mmCIF file of C-alpha atoms in Angstrom:
data_model
loop_
_atom_site.group_PDB
_atom_site.id
_atom_site.type_symbol
_atom_site.label_atom_id
_atom_site.label_comp_id
_atom_site.label_asym_id
_atom_site.label_seq_id
_atom_site.Cartn_x
_atom_site.Cartn_y
_atom_site.Cartn_z
ATOM 1 C CA UNK A 1 -107.685 -15.896 15.700
ATOM 2 C CA UNK A 2 -105.305 -18.043 17.731
ATOM 3 C CA UNK A 3 -102.638 -16.175 19.703
ATOM 4 C CA UNK A 4 -99.242 -16.315 18.039
ATOM 5 C CA UNK A 5 -96.207 -17.742 19.754
ATOM 6 C CA UNK A 6 -94.609 -14.299 19.700
ATOM 7 C CA UNK A 7 -97.655 -12.752 21.413
ATOM 8 C CA UNK A 8 -97.374 -15.345 24.175
ATOM 9 C CA UNK A 9 -93.628 -14.830 24.555
ATOM 10 C CA UNK A 10 -94.088 -11.063 24.658
ATOM 11 C CA UNK A 11 -96.744 -11.473 27.364
ATOM 12 C CA UNK A 12 -94.391 -13.573 29.503
ATOM 13 C CA UNK A 13 -91.545 -11.116 29.029
ATOM 14 C CA UNK A 14 -93.739 -8.132 29.886
ATOM 15 C CA UNK A 15 -95.068 -9.862 32.994
ATOM 16 C CA UNK A 16 -91.526 -10.740 34.077
ATOM 17 C CA UNK A 17 -90.304 -7.168 33.704
ATOM 18 C CA UNK A 18 -93.303 -5.856 35.558
ATOM 19 C CA UNK A 19 -92.924 -8.232 38.498
ATOM 20 C CA UNK A 20 -89.174 -7.580 38.723
ATOM 21 C CA UNK A 21 -89.953 -3.864 39.011
ATOM 22 C CA UNK A 22 -92.546 -4.429 41.709
ATOM 23 C CA UNK A 23 -90.283 -6.664 43.783
ATOM 24 C CA UNK A 24 -87.281 -4.354 43.427
ATOM 25 C CA UNK A 25 -89.105 -1.736 45.462
ATOM 26 C CA UNK A 26 -90.430 -4.066 48.187
ATOM 27 C CA UNK A 27 -89.296 -3.884 51.793
ATOM 28 C CA UNK A 28 -89.795 -6.661 54.336
ATOM 29 C CA UNK A 29 -92.814 -4.730 55.619
ATOM 30 C CA UNK A 30 -94.243 -4.495 52.101
ATOM 31 C CA UNK A 31 -94.121 -8.294 51.787
ATOM 32 C CA UNK A 32 -96.504 -8.553 54.761
ATOM 33 C CA UNK A 33 -99.162 -6.262 53.288
ATOM 34 C CA UNK A 34 -102.519 -7.832 52.534
ATOM 35 C CA UNK A 35 -103.461 -8.127 48.878
ATOM 36 C CA UNK A 36 -106.548 -10.337 49.288
ATOM 37 C CA UNK A 37 -108.121 -11.690 52.475
ATOM 38 C CA UNK A 38 -105.636 -14.316 53.631
ATOM 39 C CA UNK A 39 -102.999 -13.497 50.974
ATOM 40 C CA UNK A 40 -100.049 -11.180 51.487
ATOM 41 C CA UNK A 41 -97.711 -9.694 48.893
ATOM 42 C CA UNK A 42 -95.234 -12.509 49.563
ATOM 43 C CA UNK A 43 -97.942 -15.137 49.174
ATOM 44 C CA UNK A 44 -98.950 -13.678 45.805
ATOM 45 C CA UNK A 45 -95.291 -13.884 44.773
ATOM 46 C CA UNK A 46 -95.348 -17.549 45.792
ATOM 47 C CA UNK A 47 -98.521 -18.103 43.798
ATOM 48 C CA UNK A 48 -97.032 -16.457 40.718
ATOM 49 C CA UNK A 49 -93.892 -18.568 41.070
ATOM 50 C CA UNK A 50 -95.974 -21.743 41.372
ATOM 51 C CA UNK A 51 -97.840 -20.984 38.138
ATOM 52 C CA UNK A 52 -94.962 -19.463 36.148
ATOM 53 C CA UNK A 53 -94.246 -22.715 34.321
ATOM 54 C CA UNK A 54 -97.867 -23.213 33.347
ATOM 55 C CA UNK A 55 -97.284 -23.085 29.578
ATOM 56 C CA UNK A 56 -94.924 -26.065 29.741
ATOM 57 C CA UNK A 57 -97.506 -27.887 31.875
ATOM 58 C CA UNK A 58 -100.438 -27.029 29.578
ATOM 59 C CA UNK A 59 -98.470 -28.073 26.491
ATOM 60 C CA UNK A 60 -97.540 -31.416 28.084
ATOM 61 C CA UNK A 61 -101.188 -31.972 29.037
ATOM 62 C CA UNK A 62 -102.364 -31.115 25.516
ATOM 63 C CA UNK A 63 -99.891 -33.590 24.028
ATOM 64 C CA UNK A 64 -101.212 -36.373 26.252
ATOM 65 C CA UNK A 65 -104.786 -35.215 26.483
ATOM 66 C CA UNK A 66 -107.853 -37.286 25.927
ATOM 67 C CA UNK A 67 -110.024 -34.185 26.228
ATOM 68 C CA UNK A 68 -110.586 -34.369 29.977
ATOM 69 C CA UNK A 69 -108.645 -31.327 31.134
ATOM 70 C CA UNK A 70 -107.657 -31.172 34.789
ATOM 71 C CA UNK A 71 -110.221 -33.737 35.822
ATOM 72 C CA UNK A 72 -113.391 -33.430 37.835
ATOM 73 C CA UNK A 73 -111.597 -33.927 41.147
ATOM 74 C CA UNK A 74 -109.103 -31.110 40.670
ATOM 75 C CA UNK A 75 -109.605 -28.346 43.238
ATOM 76 C CA UNK A 76 -107.719 -25.274 42.003
ATOM 77 C CA UNK A 77 -108.231 -23.384 45.272
ATOM 78 C CA UNK A 78 -106.770 -26.226 47.324
ATOM 79 C CA UNK A 79 -103.863 -26.592 44.897
ATOM 80 C CA UNK A 80 -103.154 -22.846 45.047
ATOM 81 C CA UNK A 81 -103.229 -22.865 48.853
ATOM 82 C CA UNK A 82 -100.824 -25.826 48.970
ATOM 83 C CA UNK A 83 -98.430 -24.162 46.528
ATOM 84 C CA UNK A 84 -98.456 -20.856 48.390
ATOM 85 C CA UNK A 85 -97.896 -22.618 51.739
ATOM 86 C CA UNK A 86 -94.949 -24.540 50.284
ATOM 87 C CA UNK A 87 -93.233 -21.232 49.434
ATOM 88 C CA UNK A 88 -94.230 -19.222 52.506
ATOM 89 C CA UNK A 89 -90.922 -19.573 54.348
ATOM 90 C CA UNK A 90 -88.654 -19.255 51.332
ATOM 91 C CA UNK A 91 -86.667 -16.068 50.775
ATOM 92 C CA UNK A 92 -88.074 -13.725 48.121
ATOM 93 C CA UNK A 93 -84.915 -14.185 46.044
ATOM 94 C CA UNK A 94 -85.623 -17.929 45.850
ATOM 95 C CA UNK A 95 -89.274 -17.343 44.944
ATOM 96 C CA UNK A 96 -88.239 -14.923 42.202
ATOM 97 C CA UNK A 97 -85.637 -17.383 40.883
ATOM 98 C CA UNK A 98 -88.420 -19.973 40.598
ATOM 99 C CA UNK A 99 -90.610 -17.425 38.810
ATOM 100 C CA UNK A 100 -87.838 -16.636 36.299
ATOM 101 C CA UNK A 101 -87.107 -20.326 35.711
ATOM 102 C CA UNK A 102 -90.799 -21.060 35.204
ATOM 103 C CA UNK A 103 -91.168 -18.274 32.669
ATOM 104 C CA UNK A 104 -88.033 -19.442 30.846
ATOM 105 C CA UNK A 105 -89.393 -23.002 30.651
ATOM 106 C CA UNK A 106 -92.768 -21.709 29.478
ATOM 107 C CA UNK A 107 -91.156 -19.630 26.730
ATOM 108 C CA UNK A 108 -89.028 -22.594 25.584
ATOM 109 C CA UNK A 109 -92.083 -24.850 25.577
ATOM 110 C CA UNK A 110 -94.054 -22.344 23.497
ATOM 111 C CA UNK A 111 -91.191 -21.870 21.040
ATOM 112 C CA UNK A 112 -90.817 -25.613 20.497
ATOM 113 C CA UNK A 113 -94.512 -26.562 20.403
ATOM 114 C CA UNK A 114 -95.848 -27.451 16.959
ATOM 115 C CA UNK A 115 -98.317 -24.933 15.536
ATOM 116 C CA UNK A 116 -101.033 -27.578 15.204
ATOM 117 C CA UNK A 117 -100.730 -28.353 18.918
ATOM 118 C CA UNK A 118 -100.968 -24.657 19.804
ATOM 119 C CA UNK A 119 -104.194 -24.467 17.762
ATOM 120 C CA UNK A 120 -105.650 -27.584 19.408
ATOM 121 C CA UNK A 121 -108.891 -27.052 21.315
ATOM 122 C CA UNK A 122 -108.450 -27.879 24.994
ATOM 123 C CA UNK A 123 -110.654 -27.513 28.078
ATOM 124 C CA UNK A 124 -110.196 -24.079 29.619
ATOM 125 C CA UNK A 125 -110.680 -22.825 33.162
ATOM 126 C CA UNK A 126 -114.114 -21.395 32.378
ATOM 127 C CA UNK A 127 -115.455 -24.835 31.545
ATOM 128 C CA UNK A 128 -115.391 -24.310 27.787
ATOM 129 C CA UNK A 129 -112.894 -25.039 25.059
ATOM 130 C CA UNK A 130 -110.107 -22.763 23.815
ATOM 131 C CA UNK A 131 -107.121 -23.023 21.555
ATOM 132 C CA UNK A 132 -104.131 -24.062 23.648
ATOM 133 C CA UNK A 133 -102.274 -20.899 22.565
ATOM 134 C CA UNK A 134 -105.151 -18.715 23.761
ATOM 135 C CA UNK A 135 -105.328 -20.475 27.104
ATOM 136 C CA UNK A 136 -101.583 -20.018 27.607
ATOM 137 C CA UNK A 137 -101.715 -16.359 26.577
ATOM 138 C CA UNK A 138 -104.605 -15.801 28.986
ATOM 139 C CA UNK A 139 -102.558 -17.319 31.773
ATOM 140 C CA UNK A 140 -99.591 -15.099 30.938
ATOM 141 C CA UNK A 141 -101.639 -11.953 30.491
ATOM 142 C CA UNK A 142 -105.002 -11.986 32.241
ATOM 143 C CA UNK A 143 -104.055 -14.139 35.219
ATOM 144 C CA UNK A 144 -100.642 -12.654 35.928
ATOM 145 C CA UNK A 145 -101.645 -9.095 35.025
ATOM 146 C CA UNK A 146 -104.580 -9.244 37.425
ATOM 147 C CA UNK A 147 -102.298 -10.288 40.279
ATOM 148 C CA UNK A 148 -99.686 -7.691 39.311
ATOM 149 C CA UNK A 149 -102.359 -4.973 39.299
ATOM 150 C CA UNK A 150 -103.464 -6.085 42.756
ATOM 151 C CA UNK A 151 -99.877 -6.157 44.041
ATOM 152 C CA UNK A 152 -99.285 -2.619 42.839
ATOM 153 C CA UNK A 153 -102.539 -1.441 44.410
ATOM 154 C CA UNK A 154 -101.710 -3.075 47.773
ATOM 155 C CA UNK A 155 -98.204 -1.613 47.780
ATOM 156 C CA UNK A 156 -99.455 1.902 47.020
ATOM 157 C CA UNK A 157 -101.560 1.637 50.165
#
């Protein structure tokens, strides 16, 4: 069954609340803690900000799509590294503002997307095909939740 728009919106809202809670308790020292080799808490925040508008992006791609997805030359690791580097020197407040704005644009895009578009089969990140709604929900839940879990673990020490 294809994820409903409300399920997707709820996932974005839950993720937003969770990240706000994590960041509210962060000190400058916390932001420097390692989450993954080469990625600090602040860098994960930058990554989450860079992907927070993904639903709007995925919906735009699905509208224009010829079935090719991101394209064979797209290197997600390189793109992530570039996006994180672009946010490295920004204040956390600015990164969080970008995250909030991205989530707001994603929610608006989901709300306004036609149901038939949300059910459309699109290339997913695993190399298969998924309903657009399911891919978006996975981005809002699995992807963000995984990073939020790892942030919490790193901050607990």
